[in-house]
Coordinates of C-alpha atoms in Angstrom, one line a residue:
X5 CA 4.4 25.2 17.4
X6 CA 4.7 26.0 21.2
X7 CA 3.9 29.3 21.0
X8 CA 2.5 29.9 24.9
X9 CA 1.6 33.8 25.5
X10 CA 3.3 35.5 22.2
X11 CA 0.8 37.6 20.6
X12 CA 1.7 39.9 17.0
X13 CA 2.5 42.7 19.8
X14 CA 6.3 42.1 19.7
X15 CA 8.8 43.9 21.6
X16 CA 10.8 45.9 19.3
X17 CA 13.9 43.8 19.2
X18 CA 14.1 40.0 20.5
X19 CA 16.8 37.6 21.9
X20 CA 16.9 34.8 20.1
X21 CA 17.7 31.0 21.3
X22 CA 18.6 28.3 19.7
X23 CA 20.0 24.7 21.0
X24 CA 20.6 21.3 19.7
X25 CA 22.6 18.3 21.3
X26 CA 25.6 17.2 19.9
X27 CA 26.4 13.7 18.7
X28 CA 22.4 12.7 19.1
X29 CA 23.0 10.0 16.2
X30 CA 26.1 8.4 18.8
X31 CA 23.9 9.0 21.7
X32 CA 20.9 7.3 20.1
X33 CA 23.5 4.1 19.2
X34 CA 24.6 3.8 22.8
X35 CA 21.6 4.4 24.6
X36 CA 18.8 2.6 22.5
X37 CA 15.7 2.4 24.0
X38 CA 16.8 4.9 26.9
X39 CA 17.7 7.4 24.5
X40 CA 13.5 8.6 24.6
X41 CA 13.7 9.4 28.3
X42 CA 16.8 11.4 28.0
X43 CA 15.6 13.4 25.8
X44 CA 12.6 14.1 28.0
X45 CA 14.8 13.9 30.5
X46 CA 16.9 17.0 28.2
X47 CA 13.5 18.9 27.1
X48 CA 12.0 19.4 31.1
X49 CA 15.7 20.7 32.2
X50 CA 15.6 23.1 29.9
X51 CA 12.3 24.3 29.9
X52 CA 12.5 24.9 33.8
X53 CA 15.7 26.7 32.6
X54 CA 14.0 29.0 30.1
X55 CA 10.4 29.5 32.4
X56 CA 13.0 30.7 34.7
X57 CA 14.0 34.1 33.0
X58 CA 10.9 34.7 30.5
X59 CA 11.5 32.8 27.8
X60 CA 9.0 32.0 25.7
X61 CA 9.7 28.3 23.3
X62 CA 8.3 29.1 19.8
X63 CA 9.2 25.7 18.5
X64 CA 11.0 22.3 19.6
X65 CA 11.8 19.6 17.3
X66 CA 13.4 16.4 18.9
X67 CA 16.3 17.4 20.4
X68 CA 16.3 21.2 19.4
X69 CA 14.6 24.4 21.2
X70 CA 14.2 27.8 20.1
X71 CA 13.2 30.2 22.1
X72 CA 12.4 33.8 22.5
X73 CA 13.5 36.2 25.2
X74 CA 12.7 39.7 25.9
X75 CA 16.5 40.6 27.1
X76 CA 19.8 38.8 25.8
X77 CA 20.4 39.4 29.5
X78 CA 17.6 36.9 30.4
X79 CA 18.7 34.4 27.7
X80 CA 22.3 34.1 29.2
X81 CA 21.1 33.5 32.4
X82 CA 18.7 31.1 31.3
X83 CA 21.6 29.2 29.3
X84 CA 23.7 28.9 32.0
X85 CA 21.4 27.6 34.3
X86 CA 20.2 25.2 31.2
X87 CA 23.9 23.7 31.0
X88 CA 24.6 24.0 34.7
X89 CA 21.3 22.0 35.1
X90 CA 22.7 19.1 32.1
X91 CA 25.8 19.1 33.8
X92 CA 24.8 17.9 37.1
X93 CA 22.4 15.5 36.2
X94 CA 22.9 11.6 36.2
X95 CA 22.5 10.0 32.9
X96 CA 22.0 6.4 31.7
X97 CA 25.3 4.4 31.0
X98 CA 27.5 7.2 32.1
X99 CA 27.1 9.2 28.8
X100 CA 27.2 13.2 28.9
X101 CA 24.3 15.1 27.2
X102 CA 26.3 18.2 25.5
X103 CA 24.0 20.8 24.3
X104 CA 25.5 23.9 22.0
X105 CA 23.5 27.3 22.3
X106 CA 23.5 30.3 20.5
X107 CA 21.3 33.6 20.7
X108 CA 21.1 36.9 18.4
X109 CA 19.4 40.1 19.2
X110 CA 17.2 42.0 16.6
X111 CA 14.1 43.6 15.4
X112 CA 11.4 40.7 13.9
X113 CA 8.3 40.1 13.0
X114 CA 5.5 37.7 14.3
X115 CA 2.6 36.5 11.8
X116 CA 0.8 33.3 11.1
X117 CA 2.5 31.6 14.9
X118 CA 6.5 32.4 13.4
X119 CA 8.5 35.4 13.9
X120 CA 10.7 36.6 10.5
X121 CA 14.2 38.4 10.7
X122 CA 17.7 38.3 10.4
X123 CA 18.1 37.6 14.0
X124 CA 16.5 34.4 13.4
X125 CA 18.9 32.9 10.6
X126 CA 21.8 34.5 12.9
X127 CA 20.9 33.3 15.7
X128 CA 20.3 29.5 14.2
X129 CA 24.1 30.0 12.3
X130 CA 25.7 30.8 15.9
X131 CA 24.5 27.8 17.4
X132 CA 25.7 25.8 14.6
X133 CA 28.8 27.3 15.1
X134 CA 29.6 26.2 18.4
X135 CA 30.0 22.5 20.4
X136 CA 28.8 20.7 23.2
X137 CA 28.5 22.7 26.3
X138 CA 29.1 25.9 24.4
X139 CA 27.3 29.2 25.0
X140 CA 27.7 31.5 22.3
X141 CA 26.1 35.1 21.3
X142 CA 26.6 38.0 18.6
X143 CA 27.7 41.2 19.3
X144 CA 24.5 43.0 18.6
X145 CA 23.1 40.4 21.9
X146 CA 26.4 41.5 24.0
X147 CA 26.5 45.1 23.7
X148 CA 22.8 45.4 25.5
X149 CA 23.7 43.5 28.1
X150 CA 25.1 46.0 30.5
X151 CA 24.8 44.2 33.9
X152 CA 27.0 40.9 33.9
X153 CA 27.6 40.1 37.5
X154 CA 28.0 36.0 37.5
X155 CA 28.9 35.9 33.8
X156 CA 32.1 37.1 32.0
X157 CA 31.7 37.8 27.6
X158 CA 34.4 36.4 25.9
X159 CA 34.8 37.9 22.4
X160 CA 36.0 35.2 19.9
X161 CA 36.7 37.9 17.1
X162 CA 34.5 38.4 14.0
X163 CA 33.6 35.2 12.5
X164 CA 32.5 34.5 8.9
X165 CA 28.6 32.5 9.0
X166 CA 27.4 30.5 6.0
X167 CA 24.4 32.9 4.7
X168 CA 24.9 35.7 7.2
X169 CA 28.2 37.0 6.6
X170 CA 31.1 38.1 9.5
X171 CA 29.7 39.0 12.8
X172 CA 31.5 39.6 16.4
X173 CA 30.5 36.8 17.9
X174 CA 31.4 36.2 22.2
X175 CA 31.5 33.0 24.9
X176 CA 29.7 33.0 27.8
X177 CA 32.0 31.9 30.8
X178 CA 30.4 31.2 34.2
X179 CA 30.9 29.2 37.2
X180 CA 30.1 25.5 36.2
X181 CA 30.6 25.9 32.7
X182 CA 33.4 24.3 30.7
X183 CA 35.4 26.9 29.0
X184 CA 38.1 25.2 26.2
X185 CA 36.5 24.4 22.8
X186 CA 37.8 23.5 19.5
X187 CA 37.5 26.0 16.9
X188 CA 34.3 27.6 16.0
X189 CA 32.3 25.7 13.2
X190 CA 32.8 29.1 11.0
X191 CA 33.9 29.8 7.4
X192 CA 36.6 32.3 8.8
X193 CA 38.8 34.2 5.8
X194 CA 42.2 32.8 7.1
X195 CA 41.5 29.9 7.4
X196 CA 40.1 29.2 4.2
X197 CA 43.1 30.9 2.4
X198 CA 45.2 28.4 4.2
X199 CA 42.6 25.4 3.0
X200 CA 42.7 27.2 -0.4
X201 CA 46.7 27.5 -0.5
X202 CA 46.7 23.7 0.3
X203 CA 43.8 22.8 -2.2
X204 CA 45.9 24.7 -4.5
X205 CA 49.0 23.2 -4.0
X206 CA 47.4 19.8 -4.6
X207 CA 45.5 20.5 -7.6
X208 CA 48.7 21.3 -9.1
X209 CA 50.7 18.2 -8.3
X210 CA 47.3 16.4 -9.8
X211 CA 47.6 18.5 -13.0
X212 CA 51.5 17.1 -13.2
X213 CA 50.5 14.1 -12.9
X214 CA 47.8 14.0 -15.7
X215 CA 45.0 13.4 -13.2
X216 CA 43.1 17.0 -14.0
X217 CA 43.7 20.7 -14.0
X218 CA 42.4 23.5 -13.1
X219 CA 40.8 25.6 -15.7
X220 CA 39.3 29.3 -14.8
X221 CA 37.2 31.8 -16.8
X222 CA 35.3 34.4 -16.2
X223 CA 31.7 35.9 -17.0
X224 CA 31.7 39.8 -16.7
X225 CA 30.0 40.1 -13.1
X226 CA 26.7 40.5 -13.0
X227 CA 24.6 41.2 -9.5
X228 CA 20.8 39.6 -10.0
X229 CA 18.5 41.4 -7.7
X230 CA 18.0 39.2 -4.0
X231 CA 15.0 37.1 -4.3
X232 CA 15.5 36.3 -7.8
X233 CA 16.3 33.4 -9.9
X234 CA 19.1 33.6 -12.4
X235 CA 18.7 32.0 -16.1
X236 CA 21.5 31.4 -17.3
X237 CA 22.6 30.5 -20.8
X238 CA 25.5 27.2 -21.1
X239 CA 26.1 28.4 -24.4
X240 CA 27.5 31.5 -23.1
X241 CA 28.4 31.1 -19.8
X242 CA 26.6 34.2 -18.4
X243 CA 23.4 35.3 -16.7
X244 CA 21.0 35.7 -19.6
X245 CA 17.8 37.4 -17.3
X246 CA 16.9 37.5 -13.5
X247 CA 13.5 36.6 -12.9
X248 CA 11.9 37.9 -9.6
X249 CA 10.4 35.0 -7.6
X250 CA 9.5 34.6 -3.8
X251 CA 11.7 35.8 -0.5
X252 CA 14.5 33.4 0.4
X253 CA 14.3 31.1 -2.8
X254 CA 16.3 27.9 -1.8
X255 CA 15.5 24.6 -3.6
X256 CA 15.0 24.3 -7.3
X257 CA 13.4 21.6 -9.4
X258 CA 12.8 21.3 -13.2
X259 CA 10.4 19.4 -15.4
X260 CA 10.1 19.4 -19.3
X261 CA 7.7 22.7 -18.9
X262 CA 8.9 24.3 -15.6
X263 CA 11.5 25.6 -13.2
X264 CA 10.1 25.1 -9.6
X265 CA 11.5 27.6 -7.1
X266 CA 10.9 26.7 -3.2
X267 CA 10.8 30.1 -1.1
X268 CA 11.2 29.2 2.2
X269 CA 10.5 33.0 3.6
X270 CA 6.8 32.9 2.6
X271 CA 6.5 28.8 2.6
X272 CA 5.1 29.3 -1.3
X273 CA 6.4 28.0 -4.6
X274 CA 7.0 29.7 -7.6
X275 CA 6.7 28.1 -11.3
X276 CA 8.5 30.2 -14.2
X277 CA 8.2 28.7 -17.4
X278 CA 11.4 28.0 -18.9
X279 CA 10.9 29.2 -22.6
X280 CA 9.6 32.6 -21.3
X281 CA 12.0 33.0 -18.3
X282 CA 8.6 34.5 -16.8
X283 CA 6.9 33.7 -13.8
X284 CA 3.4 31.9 -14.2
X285 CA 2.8 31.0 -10.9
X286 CA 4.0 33.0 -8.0
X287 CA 2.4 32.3 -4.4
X288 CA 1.5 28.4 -4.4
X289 CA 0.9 27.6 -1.1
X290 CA 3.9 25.0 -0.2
X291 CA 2.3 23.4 3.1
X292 CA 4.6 24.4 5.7
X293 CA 8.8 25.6 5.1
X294 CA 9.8 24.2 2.2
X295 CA 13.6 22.6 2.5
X296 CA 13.6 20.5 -0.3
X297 CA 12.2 20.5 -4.0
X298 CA 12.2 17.6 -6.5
X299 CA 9.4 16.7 -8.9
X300 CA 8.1 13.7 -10.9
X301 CA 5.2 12.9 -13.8
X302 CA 2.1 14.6 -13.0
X303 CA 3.6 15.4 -9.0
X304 CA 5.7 18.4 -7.2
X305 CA 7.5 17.0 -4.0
X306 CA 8.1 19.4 -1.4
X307 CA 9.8 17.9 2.1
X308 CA 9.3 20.0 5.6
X309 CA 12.5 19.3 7.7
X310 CA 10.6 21.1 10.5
X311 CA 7.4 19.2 10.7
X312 CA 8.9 16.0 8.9
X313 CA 6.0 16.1 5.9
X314 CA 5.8 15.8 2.6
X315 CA 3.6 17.7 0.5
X316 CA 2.5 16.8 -3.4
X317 CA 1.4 19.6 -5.2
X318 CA -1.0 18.8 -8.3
X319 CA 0.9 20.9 -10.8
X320 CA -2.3 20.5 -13.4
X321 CA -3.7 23.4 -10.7
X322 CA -0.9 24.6 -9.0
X323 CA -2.4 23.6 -5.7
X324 CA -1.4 21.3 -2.3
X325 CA -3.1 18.1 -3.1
X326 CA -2.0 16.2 0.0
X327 CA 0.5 16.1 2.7
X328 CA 2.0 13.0 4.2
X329 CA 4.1 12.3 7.1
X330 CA 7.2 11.0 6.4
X331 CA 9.2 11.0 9.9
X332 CA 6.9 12.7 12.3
X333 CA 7.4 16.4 14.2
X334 CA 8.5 15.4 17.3
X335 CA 12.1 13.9 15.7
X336 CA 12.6 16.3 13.0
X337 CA 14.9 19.3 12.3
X338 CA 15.0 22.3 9.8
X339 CA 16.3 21.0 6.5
X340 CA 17.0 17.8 4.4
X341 CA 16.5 17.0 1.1
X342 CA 14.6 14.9 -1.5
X343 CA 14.4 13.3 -4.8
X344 CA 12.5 11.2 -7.0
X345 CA 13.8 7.5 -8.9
X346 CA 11.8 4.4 -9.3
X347 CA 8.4 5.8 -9.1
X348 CA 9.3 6.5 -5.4
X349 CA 10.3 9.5 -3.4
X350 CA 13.5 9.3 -1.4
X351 CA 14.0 11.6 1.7
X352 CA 17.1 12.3 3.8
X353 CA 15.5 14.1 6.9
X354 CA 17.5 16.0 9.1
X355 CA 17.1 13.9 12.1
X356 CA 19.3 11.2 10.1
X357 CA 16.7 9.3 8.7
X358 CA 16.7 8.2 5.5
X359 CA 12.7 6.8 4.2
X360 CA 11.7 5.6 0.8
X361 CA 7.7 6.8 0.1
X362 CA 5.5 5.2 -2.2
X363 CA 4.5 8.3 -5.0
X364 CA 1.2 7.1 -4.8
X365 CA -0.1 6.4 -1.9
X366 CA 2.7 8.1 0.7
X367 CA 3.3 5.8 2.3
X368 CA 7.1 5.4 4.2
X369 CA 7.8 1.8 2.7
X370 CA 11.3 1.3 4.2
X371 CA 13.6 3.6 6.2
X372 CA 17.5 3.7 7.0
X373 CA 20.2 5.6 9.0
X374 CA 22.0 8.0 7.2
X375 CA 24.7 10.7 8.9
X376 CA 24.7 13.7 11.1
X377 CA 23.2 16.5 9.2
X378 CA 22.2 15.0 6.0
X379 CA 21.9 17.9 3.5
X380 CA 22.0 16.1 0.2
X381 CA 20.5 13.0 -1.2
X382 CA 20.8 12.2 -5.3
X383 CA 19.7 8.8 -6.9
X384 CA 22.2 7.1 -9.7
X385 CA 24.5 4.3 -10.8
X386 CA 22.3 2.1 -9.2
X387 CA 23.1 3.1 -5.3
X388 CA 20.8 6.1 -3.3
X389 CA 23.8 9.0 -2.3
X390 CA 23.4 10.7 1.2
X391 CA 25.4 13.6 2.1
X392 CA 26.3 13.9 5.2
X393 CA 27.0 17.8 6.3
X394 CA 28.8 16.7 9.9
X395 CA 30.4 13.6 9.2
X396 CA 32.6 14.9 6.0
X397 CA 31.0 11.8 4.1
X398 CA 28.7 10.6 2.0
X399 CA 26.6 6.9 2.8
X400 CA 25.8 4.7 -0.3
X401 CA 22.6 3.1 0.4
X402 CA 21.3 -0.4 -1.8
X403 CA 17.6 1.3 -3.0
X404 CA 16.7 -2.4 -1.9
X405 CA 18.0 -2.6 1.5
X406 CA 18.5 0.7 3.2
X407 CA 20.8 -1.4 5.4
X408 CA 20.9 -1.3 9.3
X409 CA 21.8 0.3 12.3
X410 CA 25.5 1.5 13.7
X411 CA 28.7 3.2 12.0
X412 CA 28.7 1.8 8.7
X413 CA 32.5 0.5 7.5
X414 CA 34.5 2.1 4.3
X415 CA 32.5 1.6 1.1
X416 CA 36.1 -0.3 -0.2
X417 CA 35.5 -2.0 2.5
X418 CA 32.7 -3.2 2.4
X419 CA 29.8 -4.5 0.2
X420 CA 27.2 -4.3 3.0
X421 CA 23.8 -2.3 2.1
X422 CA 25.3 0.2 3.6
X423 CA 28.6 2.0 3.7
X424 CA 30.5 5.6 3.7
X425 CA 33.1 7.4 1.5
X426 CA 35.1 10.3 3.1
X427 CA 34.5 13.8 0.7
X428 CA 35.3 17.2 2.0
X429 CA 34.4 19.1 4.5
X430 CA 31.2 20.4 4.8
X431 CA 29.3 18.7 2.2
X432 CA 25.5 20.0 1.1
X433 CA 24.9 19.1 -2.4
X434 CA 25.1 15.9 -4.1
X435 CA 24.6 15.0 -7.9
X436 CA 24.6 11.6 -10.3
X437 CA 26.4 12.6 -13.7
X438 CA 28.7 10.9 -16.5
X439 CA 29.3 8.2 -14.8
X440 CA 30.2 9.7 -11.5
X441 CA 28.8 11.2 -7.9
X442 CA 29.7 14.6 -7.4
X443 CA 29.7 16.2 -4.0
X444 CA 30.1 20.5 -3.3
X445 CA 32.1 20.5 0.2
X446 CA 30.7 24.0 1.8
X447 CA 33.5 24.3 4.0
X448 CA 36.7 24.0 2.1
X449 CA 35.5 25.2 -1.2
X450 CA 35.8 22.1 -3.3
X451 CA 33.6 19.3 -4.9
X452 CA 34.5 15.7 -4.6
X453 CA 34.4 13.6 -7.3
X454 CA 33.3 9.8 -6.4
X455 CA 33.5 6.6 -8.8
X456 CA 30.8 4.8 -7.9
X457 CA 32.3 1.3 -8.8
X458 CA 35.6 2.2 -6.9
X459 CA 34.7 4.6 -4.4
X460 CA 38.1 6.2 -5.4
X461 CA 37.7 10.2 -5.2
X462 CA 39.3 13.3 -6.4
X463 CA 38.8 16.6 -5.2
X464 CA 39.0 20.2 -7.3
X465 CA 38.7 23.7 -5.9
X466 CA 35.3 25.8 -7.0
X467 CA 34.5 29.0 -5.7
X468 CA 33.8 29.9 -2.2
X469 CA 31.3 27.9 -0.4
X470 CA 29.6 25.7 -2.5
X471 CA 26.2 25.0 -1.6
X472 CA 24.3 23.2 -4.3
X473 CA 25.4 21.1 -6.9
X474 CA 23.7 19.6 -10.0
X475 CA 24.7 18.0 -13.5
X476 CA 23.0 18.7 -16.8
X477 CA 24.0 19.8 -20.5
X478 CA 27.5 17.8 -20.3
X479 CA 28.5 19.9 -17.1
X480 CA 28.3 19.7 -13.3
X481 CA 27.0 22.9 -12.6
X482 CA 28.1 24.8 -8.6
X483 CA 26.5 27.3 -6.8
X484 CA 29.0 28.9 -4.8
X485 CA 26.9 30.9 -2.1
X486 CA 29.9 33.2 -0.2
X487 CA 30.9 34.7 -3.7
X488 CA 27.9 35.2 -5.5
X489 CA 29.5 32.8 -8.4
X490 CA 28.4 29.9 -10.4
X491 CA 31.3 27.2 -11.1
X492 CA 30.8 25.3 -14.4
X493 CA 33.3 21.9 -14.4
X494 CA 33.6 19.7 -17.4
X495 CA 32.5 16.2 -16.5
X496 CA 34.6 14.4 -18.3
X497 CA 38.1 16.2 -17.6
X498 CA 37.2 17.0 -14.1
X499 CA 38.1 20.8 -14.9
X500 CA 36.8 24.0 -13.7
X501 CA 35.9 25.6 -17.4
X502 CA 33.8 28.9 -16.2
X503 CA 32.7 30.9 -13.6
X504 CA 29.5 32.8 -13.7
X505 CA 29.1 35.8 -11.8
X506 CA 24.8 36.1 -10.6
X507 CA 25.7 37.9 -7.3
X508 CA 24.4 38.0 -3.7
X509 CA 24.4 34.3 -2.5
X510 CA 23.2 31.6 -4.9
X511 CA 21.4 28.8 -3.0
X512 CA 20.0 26.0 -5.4
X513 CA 20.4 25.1 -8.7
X514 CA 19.0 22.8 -11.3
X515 CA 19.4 22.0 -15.0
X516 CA 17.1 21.7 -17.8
X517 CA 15.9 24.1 -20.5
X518 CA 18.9 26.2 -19.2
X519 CA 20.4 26.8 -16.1
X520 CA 18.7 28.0 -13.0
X521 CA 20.0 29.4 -10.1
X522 CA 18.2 31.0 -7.2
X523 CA 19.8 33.8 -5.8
X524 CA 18.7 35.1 -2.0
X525 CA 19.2 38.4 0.0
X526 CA 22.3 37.1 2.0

């Protein structure tokens, strides 16, 4: 953390910053050994940028900044001057460094060196919302900013954010700026009936054809509180008891004796033992923001996109036993994911790495490139899966060989170490089950269905936004977070056979002893 002057005396409501570059993975291939000093290069504009007008950096993580500001006046100025500043300069080769920011305005918290709030996890959505060059900000930002001499507000309409619902959301237009951008990354309602007309229309020309169908039914609805996790039976198809965990449960992970709940709003884990559906553990200590969950014999694995560790918690004592670094702070990113195969732990890390670490001793024994945004990784059928969130694909890795460097070439292409398999758009969970690699699309409300000795795919619609996939008790299981639904799909027909109202927005799942679904306050 970079946390400069703040102190727990925080001004009543905070501007938010956040800022990534765009295409870093492409920029890293072009530039190779010169991609280190544009980055620095990148990091000393924009801290002159944000000195400037009072910002204050709370955290930066290889390419990304976030930063606080007293005023959402003094965070536009500060991102125009930022881009004006990345827009002048001379970089190597000729390439453009393209740098998307967004800010939100709000009350928050600041405890243990990080501030807590909504604003936060709006202010991060917004920026992922937007592209290269691209100042966005929420309405609650623009309506304080009553001066505007040198800047014009754009409004864009109210968008639809993954985990934060619709907000008003506005572009920042300035001298020096570009100003035409493709369409906002955002999970708008018209657009998604259009995708779910389409979707439709294909699934029934499939079901003609004897490929699948599409088979719905319906739990009665059932809202389980926020911060909860839902049990839920697979005889019945329902929610059978919420059980109260942490705040912001996310990742989920089951053993023969456990369900493991990551809650990444107090960086704890919580244990719930599966026979009881009670909580036996609440507030184990997770070793930083827990992304990722996955457990093996006698281990819990918990990955930190943030600071790029892993932690092992000794589940004997429900305590941090040791934490290793897997990619180091200064590359990595919020997120990732993790899982266990081979008596090794595989990580996708949000900087596009992909490592394999010894169990034992934590050591990263091999590494490979994965996609943009990895947000998935599953082990099966003899291959490791990545899931790439911005590339609309998933890699197939050799666990021998995690292959090289480079845009890898069509998996029926290719039999090279390494190579990539078009899904849908948007795609955040992965899972190995009957024979197949299933993949829940976020974006267009659908899971991809891979044959891993084919590569050939076919797609069926779930519910809306799928976040979190996993397979267990004959079924692929989906948690659908923008409806508060659970979509249960027969494996072997590739049918939609229930879904299972929980409420608010499911965020993990897992399968074992039951079904488990953790269920956050968004």
């Amino acid at each position: 953390m970079n946390g400069g002057s703040m102190s727990a005396q925080a001004h009543p409501t905070i501007t938010f910053l956040f800022t990534d570059v765009e295409g870093s993975t492409r920029l890293l291939d072009e530039l190779g050994d010169d991609y280190g000093h544009v980055l620095v290069e990148h990091q000393r504009l924009l801290r002159e940028a944000f000195a400037a007008h009072g910002g204050r950096e709370i955290d930066t993580q290889g390419d990304a900044f976030f930063v606080a500001f007293d005023t959402p006046r003094d965070a536009v100025l500060s991102a125009i001057e930022g881009q004006r500043a990345l827009a002048r300069q001379s970089w190597p080769s000729g390439v453009r460094v393209r740098v998307r920011i967004g800010m939100d305005t709000g009350a928050a918290a600041f405890a243990l060196d990080r501030y807590t709030g909504h604003a936060v996890h709006r202010a991060a959505r917004i920026s992922a919302a937007g592209h290269g060059g691209q100042i966005l900000l929420s309405d609650a930002s623009e309506q304080l900013i009553a001066e505007r001499d040198g800047f014009v507000l754009r409004p864009l309409g109210r968008r639809r954010l993954k985990d934060v619902g619709r907000i008003g959301i506005f572009q920042v237009e300035a001298p020096g700026l570009e100003r035409s951008f493709p369409r906002l990354r955002t999970l708008d309602l018209e657009y998604r009936r259009r995708r779910r007309l389409g979707a439709a229309a294909l699934l029934a020309a499939a079901a003609v054809a004897g490929a699948f169908a599409y088979v719905l039914t319906r739990s009665s609805p059932v809202t389980v509180p926020a911060n909860s996790v839902a049990a839920v039976s697979p005889a019945h198809n329902r929610v059978v008891a919420p059980i109260p965990v942490g705040s912001l449960p996310m990742s989920l992970a089951v053993d023969p004796t456990s369900v493991w709940v990551a809650n990444a709003g107090e960086r704890t884990l919580s244990r719930i033992d599966p026979f009881t559906r009670s909580v036996v553990a609440r507030a184990i200590p997770a070793g930083g923001t827990p992304d990722a969950i996955a457990v093996s014999p006698g281990a819990v694995w918990v990955f930190h996109g943030l600071s790029g560790t892993l932690s092992k918690i000794n589940p004997d004592v429900n305590e941090l036993q040791r934490s290793f670094t897997v990619i180091g702070p200064s590359h990595a990113g919020g997120g990732g994911s993790v899982t266990v195969a081979g008596g090794d732990v595989w990580v996708a890390a949000p900087n596009s790495t992909v490592a394999k670490v010894d169990a034992t001793t934590g050591r990263v024994e091999a590494e490979g490139l994965a996609g943009r945004a990895p947000r998935g990784v599953a082990f099966g059928a003899g291959a490791l899966w990545v899931a790439n969130h911005s590339e609309n694909n998933v890699y197939r890795f050799d666990p021998r060989h995690l292959g090289g460097f480079g845009e890898p070439l069509p998996c029926k292409q290719a039999a090279a170490p390494r190579c990539s398999i078009a899904v849908g758009r948007g795609p955040s969970g992965i899972a190995v089950g009957a024979g197949y690699v299933w993949v829940a699309n976020t974006d267009d409300d659908t899971v991809t269905r891979i044959d891993p000795r084919t590569s050939a795919t076919v797609s069926l619609q779930v519910g809306d936004a799928p976040t979190a996939i996993a397979y267990g008790d004959g079924a692929i299981w989906v948690a659908n977070s923008g409806d508060g639904t659970v979509s249960r799909i027969d494996a072997v027909r590739a049918r939609v056979r229930a879904t299972i109202h929980v409420g608010h927005s499911p965020a993990g799942i897992a399968v074992g002893n039951g079904v488990w679904v953790s269920v956050d306050a968004r």
